[in-house]
mmCIF file of C-alpha atoms and ligand atoms in Angstrom:
data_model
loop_
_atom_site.group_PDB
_atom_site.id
_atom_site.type_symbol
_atom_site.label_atom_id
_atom_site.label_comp_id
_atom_site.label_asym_id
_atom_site.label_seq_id
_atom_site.Cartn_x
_atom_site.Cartn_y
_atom_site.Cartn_z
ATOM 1 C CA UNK A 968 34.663 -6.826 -61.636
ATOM 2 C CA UNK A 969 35.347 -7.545 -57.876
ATOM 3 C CA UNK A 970 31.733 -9.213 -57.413
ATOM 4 C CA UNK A 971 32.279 -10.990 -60.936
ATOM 5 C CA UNK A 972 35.957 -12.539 -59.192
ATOM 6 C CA UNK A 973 34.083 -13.198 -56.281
ATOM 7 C CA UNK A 974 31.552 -15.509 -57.415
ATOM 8 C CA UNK A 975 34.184 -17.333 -59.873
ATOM 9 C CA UNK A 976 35.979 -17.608 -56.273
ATOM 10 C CA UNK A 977 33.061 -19.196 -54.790
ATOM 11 C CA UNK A 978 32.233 -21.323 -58.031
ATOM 12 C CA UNK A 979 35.798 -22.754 -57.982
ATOM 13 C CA UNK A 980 35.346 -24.132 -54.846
ATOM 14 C CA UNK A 981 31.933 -25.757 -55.028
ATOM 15 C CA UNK A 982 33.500 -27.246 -58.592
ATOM 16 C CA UNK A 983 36.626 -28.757 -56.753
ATOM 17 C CA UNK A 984 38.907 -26.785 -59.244
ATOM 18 C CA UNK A 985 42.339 -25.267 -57.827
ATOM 19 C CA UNK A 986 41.964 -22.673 -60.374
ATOM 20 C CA UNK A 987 41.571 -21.472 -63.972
ATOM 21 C CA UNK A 988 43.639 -20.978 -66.571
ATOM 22 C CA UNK A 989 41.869 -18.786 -69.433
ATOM 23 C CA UNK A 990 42.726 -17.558 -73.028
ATOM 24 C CA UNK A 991 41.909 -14.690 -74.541
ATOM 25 C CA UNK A 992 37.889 -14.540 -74.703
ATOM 26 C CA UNK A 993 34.471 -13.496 -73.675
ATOM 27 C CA UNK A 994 35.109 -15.204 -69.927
ATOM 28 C CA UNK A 995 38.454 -13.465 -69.601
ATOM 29 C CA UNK A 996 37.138 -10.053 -70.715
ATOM 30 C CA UNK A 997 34.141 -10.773 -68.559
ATOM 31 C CA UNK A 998 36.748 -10.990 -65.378
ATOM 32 C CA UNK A 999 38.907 -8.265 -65.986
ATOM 33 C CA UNK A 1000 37.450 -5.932 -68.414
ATOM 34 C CA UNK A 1001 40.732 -6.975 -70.742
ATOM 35 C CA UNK A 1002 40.553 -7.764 -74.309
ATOM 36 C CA UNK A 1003 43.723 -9.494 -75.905
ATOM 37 C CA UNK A 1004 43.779 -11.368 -80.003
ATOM 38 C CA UNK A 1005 43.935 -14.828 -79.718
ATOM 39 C CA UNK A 1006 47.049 -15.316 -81.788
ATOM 40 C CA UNK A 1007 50.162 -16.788 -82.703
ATOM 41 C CA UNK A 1008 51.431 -15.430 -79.147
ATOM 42 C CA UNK A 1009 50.201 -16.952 -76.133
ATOM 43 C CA UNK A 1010 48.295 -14.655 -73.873
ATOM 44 C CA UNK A 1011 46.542 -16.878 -70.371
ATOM 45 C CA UNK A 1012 45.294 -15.173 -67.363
ATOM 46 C CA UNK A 1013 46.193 -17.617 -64.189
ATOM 47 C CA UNK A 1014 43.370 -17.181 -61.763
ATOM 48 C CA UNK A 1015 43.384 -18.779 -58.055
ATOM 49 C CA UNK A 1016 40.852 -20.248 -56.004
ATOM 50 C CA UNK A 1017 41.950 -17.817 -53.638
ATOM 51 C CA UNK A 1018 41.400 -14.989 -55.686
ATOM 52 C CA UNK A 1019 45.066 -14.540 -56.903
ATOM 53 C CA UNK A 1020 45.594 -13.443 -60.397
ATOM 54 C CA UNK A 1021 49.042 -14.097 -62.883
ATOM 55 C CA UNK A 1022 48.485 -13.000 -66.398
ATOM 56 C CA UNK A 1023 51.366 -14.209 -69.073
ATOM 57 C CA UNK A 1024 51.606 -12.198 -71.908
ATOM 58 C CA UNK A 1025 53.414 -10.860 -74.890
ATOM 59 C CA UNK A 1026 55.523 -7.724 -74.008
ATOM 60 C CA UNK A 1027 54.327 -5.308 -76.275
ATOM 61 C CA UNK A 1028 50.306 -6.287 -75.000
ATOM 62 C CA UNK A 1029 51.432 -4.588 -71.239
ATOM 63 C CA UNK A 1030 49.745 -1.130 -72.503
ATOM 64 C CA UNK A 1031 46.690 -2.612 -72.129
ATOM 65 C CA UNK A 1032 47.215 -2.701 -68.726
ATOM 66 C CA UNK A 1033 47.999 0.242 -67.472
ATOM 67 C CA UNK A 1034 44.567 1.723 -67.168
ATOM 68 C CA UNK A 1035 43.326 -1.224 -65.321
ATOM 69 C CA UNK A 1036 41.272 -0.374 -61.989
ATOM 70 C CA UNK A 1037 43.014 -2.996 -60.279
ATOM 71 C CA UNK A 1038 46.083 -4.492 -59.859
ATOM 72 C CA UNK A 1039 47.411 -7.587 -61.761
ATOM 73 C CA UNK A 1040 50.766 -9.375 -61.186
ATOM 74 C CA UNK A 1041 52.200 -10.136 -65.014
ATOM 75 C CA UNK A 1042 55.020 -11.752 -66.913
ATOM 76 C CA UNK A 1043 55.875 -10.891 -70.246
ATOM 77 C CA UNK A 1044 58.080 -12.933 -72.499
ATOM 78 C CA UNK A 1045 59.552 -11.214 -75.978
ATOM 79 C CA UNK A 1046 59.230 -11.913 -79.675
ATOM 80 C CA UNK A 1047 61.638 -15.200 -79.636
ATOM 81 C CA UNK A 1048 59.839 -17.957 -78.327
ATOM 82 C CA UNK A 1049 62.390 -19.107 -76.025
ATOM 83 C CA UNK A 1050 61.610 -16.480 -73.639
ATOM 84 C CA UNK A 1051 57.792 -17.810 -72.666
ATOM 85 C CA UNK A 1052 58.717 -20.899 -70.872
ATOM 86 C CA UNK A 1053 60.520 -18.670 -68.187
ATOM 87 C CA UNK A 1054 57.387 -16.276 -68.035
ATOM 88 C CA UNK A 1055 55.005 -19.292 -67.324
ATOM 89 C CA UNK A 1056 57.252 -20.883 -64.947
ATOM 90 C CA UNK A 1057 57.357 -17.415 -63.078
ATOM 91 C CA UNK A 1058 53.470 -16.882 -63.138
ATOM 92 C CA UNK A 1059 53.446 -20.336 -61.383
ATOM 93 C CA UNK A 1060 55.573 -19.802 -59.173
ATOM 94 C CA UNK A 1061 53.984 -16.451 -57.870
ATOM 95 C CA UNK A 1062 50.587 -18.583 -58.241
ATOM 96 C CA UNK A 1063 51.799 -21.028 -55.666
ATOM 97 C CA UNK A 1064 48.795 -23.300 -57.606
ATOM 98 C CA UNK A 1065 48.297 -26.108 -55.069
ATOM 99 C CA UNK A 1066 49.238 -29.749 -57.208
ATOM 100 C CA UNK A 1067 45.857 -30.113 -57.983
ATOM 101 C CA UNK A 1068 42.976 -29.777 -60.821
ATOM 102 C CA UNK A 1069 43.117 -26.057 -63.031
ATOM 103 C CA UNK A 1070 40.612 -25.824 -65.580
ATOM 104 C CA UNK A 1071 40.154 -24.515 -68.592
ATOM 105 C CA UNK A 1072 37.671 -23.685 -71.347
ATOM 106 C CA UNK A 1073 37.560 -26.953 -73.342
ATOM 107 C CA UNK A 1074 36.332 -25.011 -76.388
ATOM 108 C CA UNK A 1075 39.131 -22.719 -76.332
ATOM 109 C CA UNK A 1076 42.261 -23.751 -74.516
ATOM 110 C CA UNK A 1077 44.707 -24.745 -77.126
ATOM 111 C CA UNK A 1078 47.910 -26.774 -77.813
ATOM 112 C CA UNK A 1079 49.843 -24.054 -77.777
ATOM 113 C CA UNK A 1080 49.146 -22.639 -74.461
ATOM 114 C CA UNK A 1081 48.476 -26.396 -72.683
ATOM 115 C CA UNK A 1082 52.183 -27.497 -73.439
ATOM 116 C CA UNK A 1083 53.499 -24.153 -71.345
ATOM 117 C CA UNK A 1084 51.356 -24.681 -68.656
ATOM 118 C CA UNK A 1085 51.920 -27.782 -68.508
ATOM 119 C CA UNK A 1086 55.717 -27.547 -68.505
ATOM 120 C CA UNK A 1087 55.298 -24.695 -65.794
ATOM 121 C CA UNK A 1088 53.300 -27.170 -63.500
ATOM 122 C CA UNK A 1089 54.485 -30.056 -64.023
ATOM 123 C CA UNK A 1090 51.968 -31.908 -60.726
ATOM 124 C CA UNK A 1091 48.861 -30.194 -61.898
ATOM 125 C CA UNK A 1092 45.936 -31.673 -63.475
ATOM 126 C CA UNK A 1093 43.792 -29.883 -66.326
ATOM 127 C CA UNK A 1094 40.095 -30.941 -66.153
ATOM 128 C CA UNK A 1095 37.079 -29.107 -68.529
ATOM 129 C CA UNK A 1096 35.755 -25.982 -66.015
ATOM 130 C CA UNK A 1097 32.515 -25.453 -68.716
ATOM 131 C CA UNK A 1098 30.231 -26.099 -65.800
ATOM 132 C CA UNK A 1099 31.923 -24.093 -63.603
ATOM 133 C CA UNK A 1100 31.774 -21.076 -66.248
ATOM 134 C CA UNK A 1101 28.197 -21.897 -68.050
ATOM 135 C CA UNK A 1102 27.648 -21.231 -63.446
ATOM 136 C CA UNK A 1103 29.580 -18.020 -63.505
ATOM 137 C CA UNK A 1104 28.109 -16.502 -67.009
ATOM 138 C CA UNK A 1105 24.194 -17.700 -67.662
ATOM 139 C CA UNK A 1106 22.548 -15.104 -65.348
ATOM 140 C CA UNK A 1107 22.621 -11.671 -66.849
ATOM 141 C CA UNK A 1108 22.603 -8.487 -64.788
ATOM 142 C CA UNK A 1109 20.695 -5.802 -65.846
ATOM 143 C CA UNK A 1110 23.299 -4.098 -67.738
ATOM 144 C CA UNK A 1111 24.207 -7.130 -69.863
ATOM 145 C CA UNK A 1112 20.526 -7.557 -70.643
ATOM 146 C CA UNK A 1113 20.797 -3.604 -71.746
ATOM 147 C CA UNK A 1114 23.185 -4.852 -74.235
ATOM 148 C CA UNK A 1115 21.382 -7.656 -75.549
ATOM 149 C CA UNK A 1116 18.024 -5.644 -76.249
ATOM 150 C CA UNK A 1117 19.722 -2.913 -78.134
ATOM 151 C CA UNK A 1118 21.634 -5.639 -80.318
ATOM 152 C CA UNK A 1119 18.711 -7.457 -80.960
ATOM 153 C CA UNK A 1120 17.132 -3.896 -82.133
ATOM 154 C CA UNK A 1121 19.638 -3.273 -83.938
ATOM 155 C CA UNK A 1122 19.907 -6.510 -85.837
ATOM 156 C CA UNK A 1123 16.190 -6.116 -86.445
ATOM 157 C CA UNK A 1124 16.655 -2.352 -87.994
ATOM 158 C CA UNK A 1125 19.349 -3.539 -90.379
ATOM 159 C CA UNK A 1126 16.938 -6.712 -91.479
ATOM 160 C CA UNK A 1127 14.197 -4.255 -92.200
ATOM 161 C CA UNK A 1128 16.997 -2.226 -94.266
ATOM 162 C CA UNK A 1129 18.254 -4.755 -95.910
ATOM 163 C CA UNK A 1130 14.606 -6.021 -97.298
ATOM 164 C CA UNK A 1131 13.650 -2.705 -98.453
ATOM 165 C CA UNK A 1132 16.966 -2.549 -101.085
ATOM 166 C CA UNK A 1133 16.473 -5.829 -102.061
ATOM 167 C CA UNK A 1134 15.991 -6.566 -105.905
ATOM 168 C CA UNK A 1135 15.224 -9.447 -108.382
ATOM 169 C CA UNK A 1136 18.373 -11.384 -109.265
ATOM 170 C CA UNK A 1137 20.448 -10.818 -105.958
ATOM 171 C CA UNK A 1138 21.971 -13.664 -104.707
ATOM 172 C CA UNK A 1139 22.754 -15.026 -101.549
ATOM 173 C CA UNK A 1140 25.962 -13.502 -101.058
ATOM 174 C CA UNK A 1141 24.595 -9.923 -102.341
ATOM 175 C CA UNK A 1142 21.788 -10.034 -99.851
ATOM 176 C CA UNK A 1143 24.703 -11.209 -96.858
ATOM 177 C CA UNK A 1144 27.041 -8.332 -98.306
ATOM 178 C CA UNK A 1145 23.954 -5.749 -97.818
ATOM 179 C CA UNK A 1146 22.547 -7.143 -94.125
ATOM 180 C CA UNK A 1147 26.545 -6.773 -93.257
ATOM 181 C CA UNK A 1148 26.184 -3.052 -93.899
ATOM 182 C CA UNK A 1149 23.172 -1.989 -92.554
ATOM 183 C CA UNK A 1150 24.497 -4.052 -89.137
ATOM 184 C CA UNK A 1151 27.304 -1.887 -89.237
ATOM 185 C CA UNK A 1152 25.124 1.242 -89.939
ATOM 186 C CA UNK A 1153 22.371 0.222 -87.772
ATOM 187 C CA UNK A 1154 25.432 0.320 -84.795
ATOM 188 C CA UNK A 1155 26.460 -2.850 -84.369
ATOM 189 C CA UNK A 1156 29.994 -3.268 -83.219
ATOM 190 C CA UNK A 1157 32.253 -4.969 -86.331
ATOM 191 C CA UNK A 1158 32.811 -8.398 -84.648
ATOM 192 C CA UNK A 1159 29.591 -9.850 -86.235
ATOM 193 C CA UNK A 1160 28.350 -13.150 -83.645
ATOM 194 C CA UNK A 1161 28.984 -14.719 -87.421
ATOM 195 C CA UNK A 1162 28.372 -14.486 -90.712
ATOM 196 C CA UNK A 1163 25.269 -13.838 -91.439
ATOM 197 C CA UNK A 1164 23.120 -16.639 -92.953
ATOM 198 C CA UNK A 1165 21.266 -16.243 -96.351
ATOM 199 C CA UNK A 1166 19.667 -18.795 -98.229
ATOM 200 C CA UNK A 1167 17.106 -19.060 -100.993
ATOM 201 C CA UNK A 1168 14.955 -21.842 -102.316
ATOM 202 C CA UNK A 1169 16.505 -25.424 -101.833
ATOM 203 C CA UNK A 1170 19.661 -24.044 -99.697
ATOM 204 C CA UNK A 1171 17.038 -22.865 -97.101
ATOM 205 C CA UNK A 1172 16.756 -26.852 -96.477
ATOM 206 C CA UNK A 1173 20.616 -26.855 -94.880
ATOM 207 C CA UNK A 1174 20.243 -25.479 -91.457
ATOM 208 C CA UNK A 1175 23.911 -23.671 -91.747
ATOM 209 C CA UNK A 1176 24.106 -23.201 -95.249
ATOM 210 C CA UNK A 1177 26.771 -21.028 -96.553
ATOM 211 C CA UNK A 1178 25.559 -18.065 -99.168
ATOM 212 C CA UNK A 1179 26.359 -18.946 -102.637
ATOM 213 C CA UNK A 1180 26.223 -17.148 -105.887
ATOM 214 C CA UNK A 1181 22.487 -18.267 -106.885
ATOM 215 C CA UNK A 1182 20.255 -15.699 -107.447
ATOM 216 C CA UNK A 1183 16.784 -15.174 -105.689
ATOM 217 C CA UNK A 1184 13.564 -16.809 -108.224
ATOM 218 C CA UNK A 1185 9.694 -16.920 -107.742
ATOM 219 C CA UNK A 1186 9.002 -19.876 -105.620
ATOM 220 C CA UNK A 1187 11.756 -19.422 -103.112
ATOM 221 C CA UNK A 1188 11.806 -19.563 -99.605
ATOM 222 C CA UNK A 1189 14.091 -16.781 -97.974
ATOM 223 C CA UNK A 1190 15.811 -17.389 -94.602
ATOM 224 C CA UNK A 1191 18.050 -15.126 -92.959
ATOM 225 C CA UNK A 1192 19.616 -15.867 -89.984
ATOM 226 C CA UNK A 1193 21.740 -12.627 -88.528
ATOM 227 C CA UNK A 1194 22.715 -11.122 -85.827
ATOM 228 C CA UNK A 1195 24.879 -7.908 -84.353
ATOM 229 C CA UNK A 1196 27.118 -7.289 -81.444
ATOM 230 C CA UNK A 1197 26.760 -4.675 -78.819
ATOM 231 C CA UNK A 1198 30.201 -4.433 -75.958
ATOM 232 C CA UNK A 1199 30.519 -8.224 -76.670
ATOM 233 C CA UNK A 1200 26.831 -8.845 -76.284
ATOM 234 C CA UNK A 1201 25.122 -10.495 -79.447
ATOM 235 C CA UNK A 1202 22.039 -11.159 -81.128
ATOM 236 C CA UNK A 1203 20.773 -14.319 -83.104
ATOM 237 C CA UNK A 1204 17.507 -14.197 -85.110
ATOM 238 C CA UNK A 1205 16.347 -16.057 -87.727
ATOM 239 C CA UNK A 1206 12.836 -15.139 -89.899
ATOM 240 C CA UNK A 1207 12.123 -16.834 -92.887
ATOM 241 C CA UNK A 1208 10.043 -15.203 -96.241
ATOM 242 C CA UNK A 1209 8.952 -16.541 -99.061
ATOM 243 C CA UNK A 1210 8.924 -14.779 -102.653
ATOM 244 C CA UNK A 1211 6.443 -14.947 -105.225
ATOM 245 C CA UNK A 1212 4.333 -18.383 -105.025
ATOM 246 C CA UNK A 1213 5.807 -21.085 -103.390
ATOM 247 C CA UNK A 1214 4.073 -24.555 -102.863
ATOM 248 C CA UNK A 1215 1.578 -24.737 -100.333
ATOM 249 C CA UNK A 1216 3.806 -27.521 -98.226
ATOM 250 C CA UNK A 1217 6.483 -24.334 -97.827
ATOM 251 C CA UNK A 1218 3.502 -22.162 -96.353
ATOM 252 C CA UNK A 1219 2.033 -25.271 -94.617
ATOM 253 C CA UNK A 1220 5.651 -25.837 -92.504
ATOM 254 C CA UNK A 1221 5.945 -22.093 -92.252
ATOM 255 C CA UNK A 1222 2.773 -22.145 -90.058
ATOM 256 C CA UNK A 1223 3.866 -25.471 -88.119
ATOM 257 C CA UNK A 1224 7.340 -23.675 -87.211
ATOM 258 C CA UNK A 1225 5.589 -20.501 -86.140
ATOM 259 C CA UNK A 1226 3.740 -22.118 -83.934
ATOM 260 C CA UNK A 1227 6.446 -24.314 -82.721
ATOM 261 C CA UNK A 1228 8.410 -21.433 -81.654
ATOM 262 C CA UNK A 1229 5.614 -19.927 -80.123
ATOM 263 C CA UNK A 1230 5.060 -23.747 -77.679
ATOM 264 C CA UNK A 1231 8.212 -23.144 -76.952
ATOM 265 C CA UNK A 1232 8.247 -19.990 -75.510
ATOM 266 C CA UNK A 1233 5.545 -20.203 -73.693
ATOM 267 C CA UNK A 1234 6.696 -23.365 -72.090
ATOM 268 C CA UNK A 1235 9.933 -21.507 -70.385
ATOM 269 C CA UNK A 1236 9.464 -20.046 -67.187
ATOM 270 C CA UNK A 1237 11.690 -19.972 -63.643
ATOM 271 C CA UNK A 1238 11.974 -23.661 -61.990
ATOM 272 C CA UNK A 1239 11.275 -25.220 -65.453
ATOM 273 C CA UNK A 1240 13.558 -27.730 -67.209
ATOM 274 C CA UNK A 1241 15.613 -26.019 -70.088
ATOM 275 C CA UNK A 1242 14.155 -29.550 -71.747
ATOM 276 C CA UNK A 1243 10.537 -28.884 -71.537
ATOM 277 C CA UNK A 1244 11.016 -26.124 -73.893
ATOM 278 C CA UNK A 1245 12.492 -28.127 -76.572
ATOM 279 C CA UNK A 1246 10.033 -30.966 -75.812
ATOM 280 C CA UNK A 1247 6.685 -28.201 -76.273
ATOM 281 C CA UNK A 1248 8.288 -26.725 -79.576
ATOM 282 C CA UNK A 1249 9.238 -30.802 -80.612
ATOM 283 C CA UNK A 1250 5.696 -31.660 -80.106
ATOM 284 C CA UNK A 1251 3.905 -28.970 -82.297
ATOM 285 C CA UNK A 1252 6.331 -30.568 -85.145
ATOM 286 C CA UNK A 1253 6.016 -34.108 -83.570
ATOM 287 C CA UNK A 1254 1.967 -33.672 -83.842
ATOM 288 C CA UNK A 1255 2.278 -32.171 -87.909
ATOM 289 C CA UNK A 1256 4.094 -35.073 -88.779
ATOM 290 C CA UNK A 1257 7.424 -33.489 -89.391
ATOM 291 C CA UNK A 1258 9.627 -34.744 -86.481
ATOM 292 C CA UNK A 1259 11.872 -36.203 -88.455
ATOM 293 C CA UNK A 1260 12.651 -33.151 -90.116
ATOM 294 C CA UNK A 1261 13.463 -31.210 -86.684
ATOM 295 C CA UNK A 1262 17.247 -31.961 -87.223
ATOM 296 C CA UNK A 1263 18.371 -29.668 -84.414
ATOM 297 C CA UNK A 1264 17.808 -29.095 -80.662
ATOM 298 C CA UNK A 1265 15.479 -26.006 -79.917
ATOM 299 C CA UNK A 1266 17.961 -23.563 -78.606
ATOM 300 C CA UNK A 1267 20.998 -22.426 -77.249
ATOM 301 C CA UNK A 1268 21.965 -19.736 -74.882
ATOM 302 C CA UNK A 1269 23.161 -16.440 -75.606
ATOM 303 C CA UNK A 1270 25.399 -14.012 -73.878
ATOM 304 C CA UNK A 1271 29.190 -12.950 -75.038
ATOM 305 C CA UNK A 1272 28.658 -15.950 -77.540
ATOM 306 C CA UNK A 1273 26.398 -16.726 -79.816
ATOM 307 C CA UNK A 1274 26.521 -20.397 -78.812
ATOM 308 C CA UNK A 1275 26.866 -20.936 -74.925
ATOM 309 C CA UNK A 1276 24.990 -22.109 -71.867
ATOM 310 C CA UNK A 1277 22.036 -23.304 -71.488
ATOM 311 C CA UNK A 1278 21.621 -25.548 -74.101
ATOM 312 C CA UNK A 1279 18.022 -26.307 -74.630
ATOM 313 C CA UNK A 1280 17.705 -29.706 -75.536
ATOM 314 C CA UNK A 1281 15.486 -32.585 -74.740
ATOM 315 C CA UNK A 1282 17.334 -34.562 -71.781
ATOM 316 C CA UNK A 1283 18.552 -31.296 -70.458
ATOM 317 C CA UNK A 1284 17.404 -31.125 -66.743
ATOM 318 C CA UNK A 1285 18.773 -27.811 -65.588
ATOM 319 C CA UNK A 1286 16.370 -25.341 -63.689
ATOM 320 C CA UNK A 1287 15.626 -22.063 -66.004
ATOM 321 C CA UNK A 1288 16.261 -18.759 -63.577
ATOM 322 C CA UNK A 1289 15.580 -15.114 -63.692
ATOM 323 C CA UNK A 1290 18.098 -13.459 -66.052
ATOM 324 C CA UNK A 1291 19.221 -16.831 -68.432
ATOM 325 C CA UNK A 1292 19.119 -15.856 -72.071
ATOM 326 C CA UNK A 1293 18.861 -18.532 -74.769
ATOM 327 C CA UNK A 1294 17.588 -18.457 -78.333
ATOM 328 C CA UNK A 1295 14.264 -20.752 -79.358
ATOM 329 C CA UNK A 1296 14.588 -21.550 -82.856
ATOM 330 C CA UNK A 1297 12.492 -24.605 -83.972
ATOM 331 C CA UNK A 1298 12.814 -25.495 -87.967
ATOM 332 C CA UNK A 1299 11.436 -28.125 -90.331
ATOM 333 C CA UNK A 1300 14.070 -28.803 -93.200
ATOM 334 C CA UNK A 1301 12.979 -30.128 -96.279
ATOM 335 C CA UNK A 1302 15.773 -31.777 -98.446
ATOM 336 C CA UNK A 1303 15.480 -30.438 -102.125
ATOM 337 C CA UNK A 1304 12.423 -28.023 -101.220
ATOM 338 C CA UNK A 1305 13.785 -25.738 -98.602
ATOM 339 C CA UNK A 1306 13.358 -25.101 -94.952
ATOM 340 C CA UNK A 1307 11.853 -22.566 -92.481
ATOM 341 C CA UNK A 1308 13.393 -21.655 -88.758
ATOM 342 C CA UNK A 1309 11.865 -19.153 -86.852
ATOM 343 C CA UNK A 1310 14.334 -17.975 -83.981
ATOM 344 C CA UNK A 1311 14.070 -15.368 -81.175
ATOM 345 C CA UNK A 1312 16.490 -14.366 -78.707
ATOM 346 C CA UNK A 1313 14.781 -14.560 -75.180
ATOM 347 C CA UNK A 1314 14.999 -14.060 -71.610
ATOM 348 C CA UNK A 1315 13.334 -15.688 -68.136
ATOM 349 C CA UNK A 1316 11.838 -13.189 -66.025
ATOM 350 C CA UNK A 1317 10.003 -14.077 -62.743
ATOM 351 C CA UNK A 1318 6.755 -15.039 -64.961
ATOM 352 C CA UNK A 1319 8.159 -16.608 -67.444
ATOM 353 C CA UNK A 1320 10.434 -15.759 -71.047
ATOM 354 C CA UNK A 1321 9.974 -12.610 -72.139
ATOM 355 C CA UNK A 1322 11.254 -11.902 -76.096
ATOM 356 C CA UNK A 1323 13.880 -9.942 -76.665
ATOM 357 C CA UNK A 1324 13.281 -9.939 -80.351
ATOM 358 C CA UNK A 1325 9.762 -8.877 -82.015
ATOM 359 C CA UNK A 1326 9.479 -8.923 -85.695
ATOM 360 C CA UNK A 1327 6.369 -10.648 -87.426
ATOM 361 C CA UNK A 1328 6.975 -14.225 -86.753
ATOM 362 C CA UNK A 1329 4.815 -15.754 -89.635
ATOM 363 C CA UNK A 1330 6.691 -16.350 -92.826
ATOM 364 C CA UNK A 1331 5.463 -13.387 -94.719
ATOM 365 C CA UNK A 1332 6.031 -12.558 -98.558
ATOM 366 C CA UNK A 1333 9.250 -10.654 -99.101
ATOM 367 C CA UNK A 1334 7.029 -8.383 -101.289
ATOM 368 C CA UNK A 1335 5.518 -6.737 -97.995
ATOM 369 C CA UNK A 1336 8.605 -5.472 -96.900
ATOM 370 C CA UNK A 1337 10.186 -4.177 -100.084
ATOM 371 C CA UNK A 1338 11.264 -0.283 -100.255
ATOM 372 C CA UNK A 1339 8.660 1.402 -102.251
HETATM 373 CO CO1 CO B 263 20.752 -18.198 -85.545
HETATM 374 CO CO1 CO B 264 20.899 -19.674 -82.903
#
């Protein structure tokens, strides 16, 4: 935890930012080891360029910090709101926070918490810290990466589970309902990275579709795209199937994508550009003549959320290094037909990006994996 503060310390100051103020989250249980709902109830951890720390928080949350290894200065406020203005102001005040820039997690600081904070300091600025965190969280250590491999096993275990039980005349939502369990069975923690994706036939053509109530037919595509949680750490796979006899364009794109994902991983290595990787899995699709149904970037990275730094898009220009984990998940959606994506969870080593994720890539018929 003390090297984690350290290098935010260090981060802060190369990123001009006075401090951070953070809500409850993966980068505030990354600091401090502390997990708190993000609720109703405002809950913000204060932290100093200097290394000073003021957490706000409901009073009946201070439990949670008695076991702590290290010390943290708090201020609790009770159940009637008129009581957290005074524990803000207080947390400032301890803070002495320069009248500068604090910064927050764009994607997660709210309304709620803003207004306090900004009552409490009333000369400081709030500016977007995501570079200053995508810095402190991209490189995994080798415990994190520990994590990561045994939730991508495990979200590959419950896929193979969940093929083997399933049955003509499932839908969508009974084939999510099942992968759900055999997550949990397989060991993953209950905070799923999201609900799992299922989708047959024409829905397979909307990149997020939602599962519905429509049943599984001959013809279909199949794509599943799942993953489980280990201590935070998550997994994000996608493999596509196709059922009985589907149109030779389905199998024809199924190929294209495979090969697609597999340009793109072999185009990642230390010193590279996140962007060549989309750019080699882009061209495979590019060359087929089905760039215009590529409708998302390549990948995204991976960590203590299933969408986070880096993002692997074509104008991105940061330098891969040793330890970044990101997803590569090419597609090719068509509208009316359905779609395939192919998605792996990966990681750069000193040679290059070694899988973390191994099922058969090729879109394979269902039938091959069904119980006996
Ligand atoms: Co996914
Ligand atoms: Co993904």
């Amino acid at each position: 935890m003390q090297f984690r503060l350290d290098k935010l310390i260090k981060l802060l100051g190369q990123h001009g930012l006075a401090g951070l103020a953070l809500n409850p989250g993966p980068t505030l249980a990354y600091l401090t080891g502390l997990h708190f709902h993000l609720m109703e109830r405002p809950t913000v951890l204060l932290v100093t360029a200097t290394g000073e720390l003021a957490l706000v928080l409901p009073e009946l949350e201070a439990g949670k910090l008695a076991g702590l290894p290290f010390e943290i200065r708090h201020y609790t406020y009770s159940d009637d709101p008129e009581t957290r203005p005074a524990a803000f102001s207080r947390a400032a005040e301890a803070l002495h926070l320069p009248g500068e820039s604090l910064g927050v997690e764009a994607t997660r600081m709210r309304y709620l918490e803003l207004t306090y904070l900004a009552d409490a300091l009333p000369d400081t600025g709030f500016e977007d810290a995501s570079d200053c965190l995508a810095d402190l969280r991209m490189i995994k250590d080798a415990s994190e990466l520990e994590k990561m491999r045994q939730a991508a096993e495990i979200a590959q275990t419950a896929l193979l589970a969940t093929l083997a039980r399933l049955q003509a005349g499932m839908t969508e939502k009974d084939v999510a309902n099942q992968l759900i369990i055999q997550l949990l069975e397989a060991g993953s923690d209950p905070g799923l990275p999201f609900a799992p994706i299922v989708s047959f036939g024409e829905n397979s053509a909307n990149p997020h579709a939602v599962p519905t109530d429509r049943p599984l037919r001959p013809g279909d595509l199949l794509l599943v795209d799942w993953g489980a949680n280990v201590d935070g750490y998550l997994s994000d796979i996608t493999r596509t199937f196709t059922f009985g006899e589907v149109e030779p364009e389905l199998l024809a794109i199924g190929e294209i994508v495979r090969k697609a994902n597999q340009a793109g991983r072999a185009a990642g290595a230390p010193g590279v550009e996140a962007g060549a990787i989309d750019r080699a899995a882009r061209a495979v699709i590019d060359a087929a003549g089905y760039g215009q149904a590529f409708i998302h970037r390549t990948g995204h990275g991976l960590g203590l959320e299933a969408h986070e730094a880096p993002y692997i898009y074509d104008g991105s220009s940061l330098a891969l290094m040793p330890g970044m984990t990101f997803t590569v998940e090419p597609g090719i959606y068509l509208p009316e037909k359905g779609g395939v994506r192919i998605e792996d969870d990966v990681v750069v080593t000193e040679n290059g990006l070694e899988s973390l994720t191994d099922l058969p890539r090729a879109v394979l018929p269902l039938e091959d994996f069904l119980g006996g």
